CSV table of C-alpha atoms in Angstrom, one decimal:
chain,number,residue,atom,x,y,z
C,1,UNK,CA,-19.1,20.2,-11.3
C,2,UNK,CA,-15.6,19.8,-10.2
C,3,UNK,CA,-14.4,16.5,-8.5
C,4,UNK,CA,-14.0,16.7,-4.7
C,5,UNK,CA,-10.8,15.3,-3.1
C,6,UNK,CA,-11.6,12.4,-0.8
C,7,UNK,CA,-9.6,13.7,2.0
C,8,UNK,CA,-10.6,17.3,2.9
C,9,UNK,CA,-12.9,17.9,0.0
C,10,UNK,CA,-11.5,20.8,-1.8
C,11,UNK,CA,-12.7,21.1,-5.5
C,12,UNK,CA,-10.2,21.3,-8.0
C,13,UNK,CA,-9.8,20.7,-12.1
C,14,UNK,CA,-6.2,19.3,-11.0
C,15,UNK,CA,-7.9,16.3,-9.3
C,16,UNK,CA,-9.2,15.0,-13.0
C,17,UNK,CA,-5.7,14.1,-14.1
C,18,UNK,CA,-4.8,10.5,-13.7
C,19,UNK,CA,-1.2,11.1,-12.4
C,20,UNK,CA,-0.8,8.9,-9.6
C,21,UNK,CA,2.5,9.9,-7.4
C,22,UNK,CA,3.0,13.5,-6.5
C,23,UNK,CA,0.7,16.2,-4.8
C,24,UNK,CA,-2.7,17.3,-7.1
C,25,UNK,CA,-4.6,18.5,-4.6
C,26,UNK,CA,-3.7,22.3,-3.8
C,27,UNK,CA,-5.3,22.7,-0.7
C,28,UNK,CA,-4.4,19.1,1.5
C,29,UNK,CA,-1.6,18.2,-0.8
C,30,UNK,CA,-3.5,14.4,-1.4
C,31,UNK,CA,-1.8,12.8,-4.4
C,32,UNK,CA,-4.2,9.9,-6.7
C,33,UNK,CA,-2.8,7.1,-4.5
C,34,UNK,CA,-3.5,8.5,-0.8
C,35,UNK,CA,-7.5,9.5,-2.4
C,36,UNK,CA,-7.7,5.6,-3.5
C,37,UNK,CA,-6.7,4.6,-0.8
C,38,UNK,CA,-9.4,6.4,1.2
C,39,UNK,CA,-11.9,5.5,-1.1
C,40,UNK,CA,-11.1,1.6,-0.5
C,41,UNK,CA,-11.0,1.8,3.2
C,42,UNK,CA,-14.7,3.7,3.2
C,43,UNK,CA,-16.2,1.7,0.9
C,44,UNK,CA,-14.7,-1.5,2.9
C,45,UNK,CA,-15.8,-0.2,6.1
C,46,UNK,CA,-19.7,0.5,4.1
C,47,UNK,CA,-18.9,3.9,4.6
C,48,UNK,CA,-20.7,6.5,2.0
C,49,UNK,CA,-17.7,7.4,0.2
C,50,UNK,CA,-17.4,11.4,0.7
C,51,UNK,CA,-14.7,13.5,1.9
C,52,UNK,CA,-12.7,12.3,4.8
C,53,UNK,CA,-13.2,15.9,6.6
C,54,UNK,CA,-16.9,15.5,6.5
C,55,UNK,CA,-17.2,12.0,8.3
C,56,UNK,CA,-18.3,11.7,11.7
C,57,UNK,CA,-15.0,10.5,14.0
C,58,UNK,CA,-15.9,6.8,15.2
C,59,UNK,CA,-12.8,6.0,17.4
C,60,UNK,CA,-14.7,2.6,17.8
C,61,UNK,CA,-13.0,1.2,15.1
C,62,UNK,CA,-9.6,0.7,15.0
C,63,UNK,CA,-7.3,1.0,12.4
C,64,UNK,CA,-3.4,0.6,11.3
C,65,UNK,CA,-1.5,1.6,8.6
C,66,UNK,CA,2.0,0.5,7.6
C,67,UNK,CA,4.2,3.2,6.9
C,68,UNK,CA,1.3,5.5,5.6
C,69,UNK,CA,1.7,9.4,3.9
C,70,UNK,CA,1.5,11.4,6.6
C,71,UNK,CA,-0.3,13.8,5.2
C,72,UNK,CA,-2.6,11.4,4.4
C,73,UNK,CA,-2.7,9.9,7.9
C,74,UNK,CA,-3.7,13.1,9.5
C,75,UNK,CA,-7.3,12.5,7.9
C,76,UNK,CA,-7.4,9.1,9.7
C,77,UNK,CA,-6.1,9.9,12.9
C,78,UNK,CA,-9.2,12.1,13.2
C,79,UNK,CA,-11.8,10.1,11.9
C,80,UNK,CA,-11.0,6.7,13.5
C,81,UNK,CA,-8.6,5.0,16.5
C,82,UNK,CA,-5.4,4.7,14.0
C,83,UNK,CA,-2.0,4.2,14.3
C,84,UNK,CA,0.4,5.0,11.7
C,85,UNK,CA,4.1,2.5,12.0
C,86,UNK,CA,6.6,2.1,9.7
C,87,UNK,CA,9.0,-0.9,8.5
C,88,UNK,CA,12.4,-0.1,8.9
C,89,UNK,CA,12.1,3.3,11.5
C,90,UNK,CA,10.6,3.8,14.4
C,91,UNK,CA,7.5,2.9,15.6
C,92,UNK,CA,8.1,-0.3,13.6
C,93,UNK,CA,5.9,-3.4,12.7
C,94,UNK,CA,7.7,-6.6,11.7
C,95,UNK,CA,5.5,-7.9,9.0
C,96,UNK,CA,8.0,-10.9,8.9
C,97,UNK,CA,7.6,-11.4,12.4
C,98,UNK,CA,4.5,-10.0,14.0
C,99,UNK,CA,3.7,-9.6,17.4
C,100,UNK,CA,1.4,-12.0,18.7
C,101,UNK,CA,0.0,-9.1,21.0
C,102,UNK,CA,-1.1,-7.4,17.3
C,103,UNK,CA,-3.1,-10.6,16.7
C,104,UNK,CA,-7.2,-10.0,15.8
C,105,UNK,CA,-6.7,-5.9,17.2
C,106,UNK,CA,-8.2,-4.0,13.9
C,107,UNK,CA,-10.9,-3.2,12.0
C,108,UNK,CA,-8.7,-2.0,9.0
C,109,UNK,CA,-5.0,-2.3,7.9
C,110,UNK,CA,-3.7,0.2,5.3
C,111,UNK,CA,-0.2,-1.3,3.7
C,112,UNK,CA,0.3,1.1,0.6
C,113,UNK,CA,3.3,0.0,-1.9
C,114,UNK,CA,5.2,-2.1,1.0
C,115,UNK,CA,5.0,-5.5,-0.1
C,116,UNK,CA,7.3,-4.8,-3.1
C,117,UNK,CA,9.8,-4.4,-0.5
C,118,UNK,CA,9.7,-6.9,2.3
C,119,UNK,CA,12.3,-9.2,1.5
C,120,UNK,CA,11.2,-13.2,1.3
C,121,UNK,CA,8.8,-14.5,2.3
C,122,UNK,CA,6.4,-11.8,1.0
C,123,UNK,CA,3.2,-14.0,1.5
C,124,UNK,CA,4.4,-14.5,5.3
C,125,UNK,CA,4.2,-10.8,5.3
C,126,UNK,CA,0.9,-10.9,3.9
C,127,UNK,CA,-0.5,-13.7,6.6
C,128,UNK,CA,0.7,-11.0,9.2
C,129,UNK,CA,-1.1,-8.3,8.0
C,130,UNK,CA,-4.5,-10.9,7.9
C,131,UNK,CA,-3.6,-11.9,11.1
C,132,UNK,CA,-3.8,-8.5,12.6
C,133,UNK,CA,-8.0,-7.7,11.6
C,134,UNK,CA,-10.7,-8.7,13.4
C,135,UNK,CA,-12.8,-11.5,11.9
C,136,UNK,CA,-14.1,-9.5,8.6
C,137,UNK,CA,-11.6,-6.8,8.6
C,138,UNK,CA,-10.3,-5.1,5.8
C,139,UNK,CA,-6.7,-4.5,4.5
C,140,UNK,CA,-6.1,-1.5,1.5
C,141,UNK,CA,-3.0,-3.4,-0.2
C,142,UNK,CA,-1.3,-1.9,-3.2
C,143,UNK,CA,1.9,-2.9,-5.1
C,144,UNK,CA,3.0,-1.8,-8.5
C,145,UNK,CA,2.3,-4.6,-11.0
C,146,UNK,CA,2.9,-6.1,-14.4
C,147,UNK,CA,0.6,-7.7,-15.9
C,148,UNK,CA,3.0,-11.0,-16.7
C,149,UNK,CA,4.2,-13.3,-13.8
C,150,UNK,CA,5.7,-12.1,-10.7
C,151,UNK,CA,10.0,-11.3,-10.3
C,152,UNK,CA,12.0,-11.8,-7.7
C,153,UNK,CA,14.9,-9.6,-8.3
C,154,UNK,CA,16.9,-11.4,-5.6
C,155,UNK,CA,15.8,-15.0,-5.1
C,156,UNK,CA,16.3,-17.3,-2.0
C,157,UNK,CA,18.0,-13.9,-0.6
C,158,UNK,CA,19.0,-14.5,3.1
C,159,UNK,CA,21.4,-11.5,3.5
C,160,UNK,CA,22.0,-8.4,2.1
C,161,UNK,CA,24.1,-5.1,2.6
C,162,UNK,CA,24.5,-1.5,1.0
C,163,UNK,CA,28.1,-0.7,0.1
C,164,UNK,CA,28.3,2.5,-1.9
C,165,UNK,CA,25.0,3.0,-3.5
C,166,UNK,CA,25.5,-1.5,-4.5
C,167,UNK,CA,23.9,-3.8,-2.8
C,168,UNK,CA,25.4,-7.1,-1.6
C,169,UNK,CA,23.7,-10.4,-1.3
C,170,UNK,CA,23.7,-13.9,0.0
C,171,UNK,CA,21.2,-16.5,-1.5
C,172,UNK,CA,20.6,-19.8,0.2
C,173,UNK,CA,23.4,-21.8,-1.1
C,174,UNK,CA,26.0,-19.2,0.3
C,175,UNK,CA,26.9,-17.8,-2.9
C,176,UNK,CA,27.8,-14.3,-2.9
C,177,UNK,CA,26.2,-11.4,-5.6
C,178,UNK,CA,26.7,-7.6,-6.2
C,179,UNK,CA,23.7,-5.5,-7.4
C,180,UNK,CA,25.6,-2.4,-8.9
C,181,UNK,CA,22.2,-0.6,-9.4
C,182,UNK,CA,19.7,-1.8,-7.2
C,183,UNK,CA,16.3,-0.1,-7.6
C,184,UNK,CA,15.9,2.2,-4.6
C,185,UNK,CA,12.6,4.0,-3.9
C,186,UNK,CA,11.9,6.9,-1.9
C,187,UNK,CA,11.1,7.1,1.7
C,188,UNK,CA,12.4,7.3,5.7
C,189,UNK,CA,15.1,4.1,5.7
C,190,UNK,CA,16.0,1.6,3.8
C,191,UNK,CA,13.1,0.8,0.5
C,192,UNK,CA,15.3,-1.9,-1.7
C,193,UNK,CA,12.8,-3.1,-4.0
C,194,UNK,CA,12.8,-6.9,-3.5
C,195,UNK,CA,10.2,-7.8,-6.8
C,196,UNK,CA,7.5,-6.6,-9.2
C,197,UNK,CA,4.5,-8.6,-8.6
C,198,UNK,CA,2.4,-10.3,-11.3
C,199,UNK,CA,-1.0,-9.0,-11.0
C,200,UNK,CA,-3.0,-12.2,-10.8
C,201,UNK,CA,0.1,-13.8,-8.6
C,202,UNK,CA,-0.4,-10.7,-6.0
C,203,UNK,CA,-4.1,-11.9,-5.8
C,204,UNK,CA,-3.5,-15.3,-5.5
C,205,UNK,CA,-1.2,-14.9,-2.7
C,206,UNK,CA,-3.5,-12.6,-0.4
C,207,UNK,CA,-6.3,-15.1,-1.1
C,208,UNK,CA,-3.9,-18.1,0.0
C,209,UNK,CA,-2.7,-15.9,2.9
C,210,UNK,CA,-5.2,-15.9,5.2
C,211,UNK,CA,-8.0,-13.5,3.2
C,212,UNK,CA,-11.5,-14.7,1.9
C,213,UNK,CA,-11.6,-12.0,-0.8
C,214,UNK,CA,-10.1,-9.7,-3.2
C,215,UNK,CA,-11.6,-6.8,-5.3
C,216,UNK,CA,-9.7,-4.3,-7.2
C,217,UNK,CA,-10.4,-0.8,-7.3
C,218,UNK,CA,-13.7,1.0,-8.8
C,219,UNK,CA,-12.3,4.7,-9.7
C,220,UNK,CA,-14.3,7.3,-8.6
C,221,UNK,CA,-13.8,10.8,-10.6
C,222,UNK,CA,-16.0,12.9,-8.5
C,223,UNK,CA,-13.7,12.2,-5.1
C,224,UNK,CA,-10.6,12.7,-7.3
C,225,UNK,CA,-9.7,8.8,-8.3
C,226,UNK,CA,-10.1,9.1,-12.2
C,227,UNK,CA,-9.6,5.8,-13.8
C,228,UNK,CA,-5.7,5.4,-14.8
C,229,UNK,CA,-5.2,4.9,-18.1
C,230,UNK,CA,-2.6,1.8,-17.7
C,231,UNK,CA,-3.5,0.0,-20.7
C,232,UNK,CA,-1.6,2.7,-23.5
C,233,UNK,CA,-0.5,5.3,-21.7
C,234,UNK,CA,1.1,3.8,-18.7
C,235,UNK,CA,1.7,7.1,-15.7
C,236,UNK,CA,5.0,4.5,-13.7
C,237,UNK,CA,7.7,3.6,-15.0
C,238,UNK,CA,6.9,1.4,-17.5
C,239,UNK,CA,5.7,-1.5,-18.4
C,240,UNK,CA,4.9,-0.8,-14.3
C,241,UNK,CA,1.0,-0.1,-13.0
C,242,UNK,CA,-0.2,0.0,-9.6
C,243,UNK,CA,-2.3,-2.7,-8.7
C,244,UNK,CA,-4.6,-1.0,-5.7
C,245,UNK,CA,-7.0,-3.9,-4.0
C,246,UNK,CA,-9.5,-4.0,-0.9
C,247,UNK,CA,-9.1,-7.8,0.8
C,248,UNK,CA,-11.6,-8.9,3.4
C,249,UNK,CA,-10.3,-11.4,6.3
């Protein structure tokens, strides 16, 4: 039998190809990434995992998402009491500096390949989004990875500005720097990338960060979230991965 997409449940051969980015569902237009994330934030929630489209709307729980797909968003706007925000446009949320009315308000927080980009401190960022669920919440966090130690492209960056497609920068000391080729990702505003995280330094820092636990994702072929082949035949630009994780407040 062919695989079901997680969102609205269309069967499809395209959804058994491990190609992460990019539409593979014909019907909702779901890409690998938006179905993971849906499995995570079911399977957090000890929700059956099935197609989004067949689940009972329970506007009891409450959940965010920071800058989410929109056409992923859609599915979660119906099922649950969600709010979709973004970074750098508005409706915007801070993750540098929170508001304290945000504090303990959801059951969920969805934060899908943002962290690469929040400029330092990323692990204050992370605090924020713990310090926005509810005692046991749930955040679906992904970043792209490598499997060594984590890079800061810019470090003890306090100021930055784009000039011509370059990006200029002020570190701590006061010293100056030009970035004539930045690396830019897609997306309303401004998405500098700021670092690569190390796998095993990503998890460290959620679980020092205000979060009791960390598990990586379990693919599920039959919703569409076949298992990525990372390990020979990476699908980002390599040696890059995507490092999708459900963390528990």
């Amino acid at each position: 039998m062919l695989p079901s997409c997680a969102l609205c449940g269309h069967r499809d051969a395209a959804l058994t190809q491990p190609i992460r980015e990019g539409e593979s569902c014909p019907r909702c237009g779901s890409s690998w990434r938006t179905r993971a994330t849906a499995l995570l934030i079911m399977r957090g929630l000890g929700i059956k995992p099935r197609p989004m489209l067949e689940l009972e709307p329970d506007h009891r729980r409450h959940g965010l998402g920071i800058s989410d797909n929109p056409e992923m968003a859609r599915f979660f706007y119906r099922c649950f009491n969600y709010s979709n925000s973004q970074l750098d446009v508005h409706p915007i949320v801070d993750l540098l500096n929170p508001q304290s009315s945000m504090q303990g308000l959801y059951d969920f927080v969805i934060c899908s390949d943002v962290l690469e980009h929040v400029p330092p401190s990323a692990e204050r960022a992370i605090a924020s989004l713990a310090s926005f669920l509810r005692p046991g919440g749930i955040a679906m966090v992904s970043v792209p990875v490598s499997g060594g130690e984590t890079e800061e492209y810019y470090p003890d960056i306090t100021d930055w500005s784009m000039l011509d497609g370059e990006l200029h920068w002020t570190d701590a000391s006061g010293a100056s720097h030009i970035d004539d080729d930045p690396e830019i990702h897609g997306g309303d505003g401004l998405t500098i990338a700021f670092r690569t995280w190390g796998a095993e330094d990503f998890e460290r820092a959620v679980l020092s960060n205000g979060f009791s636990s960390i598990e990586r994702l379990v693919p599920c072929p039959e919703l569409g979230v076949p298992e990525m082949p990372w390990s020979d035949q990476p699908v980002v630009i390599p040696p890059l991965m995507s490092g999708m994780w459900l963390a528990r407040r």
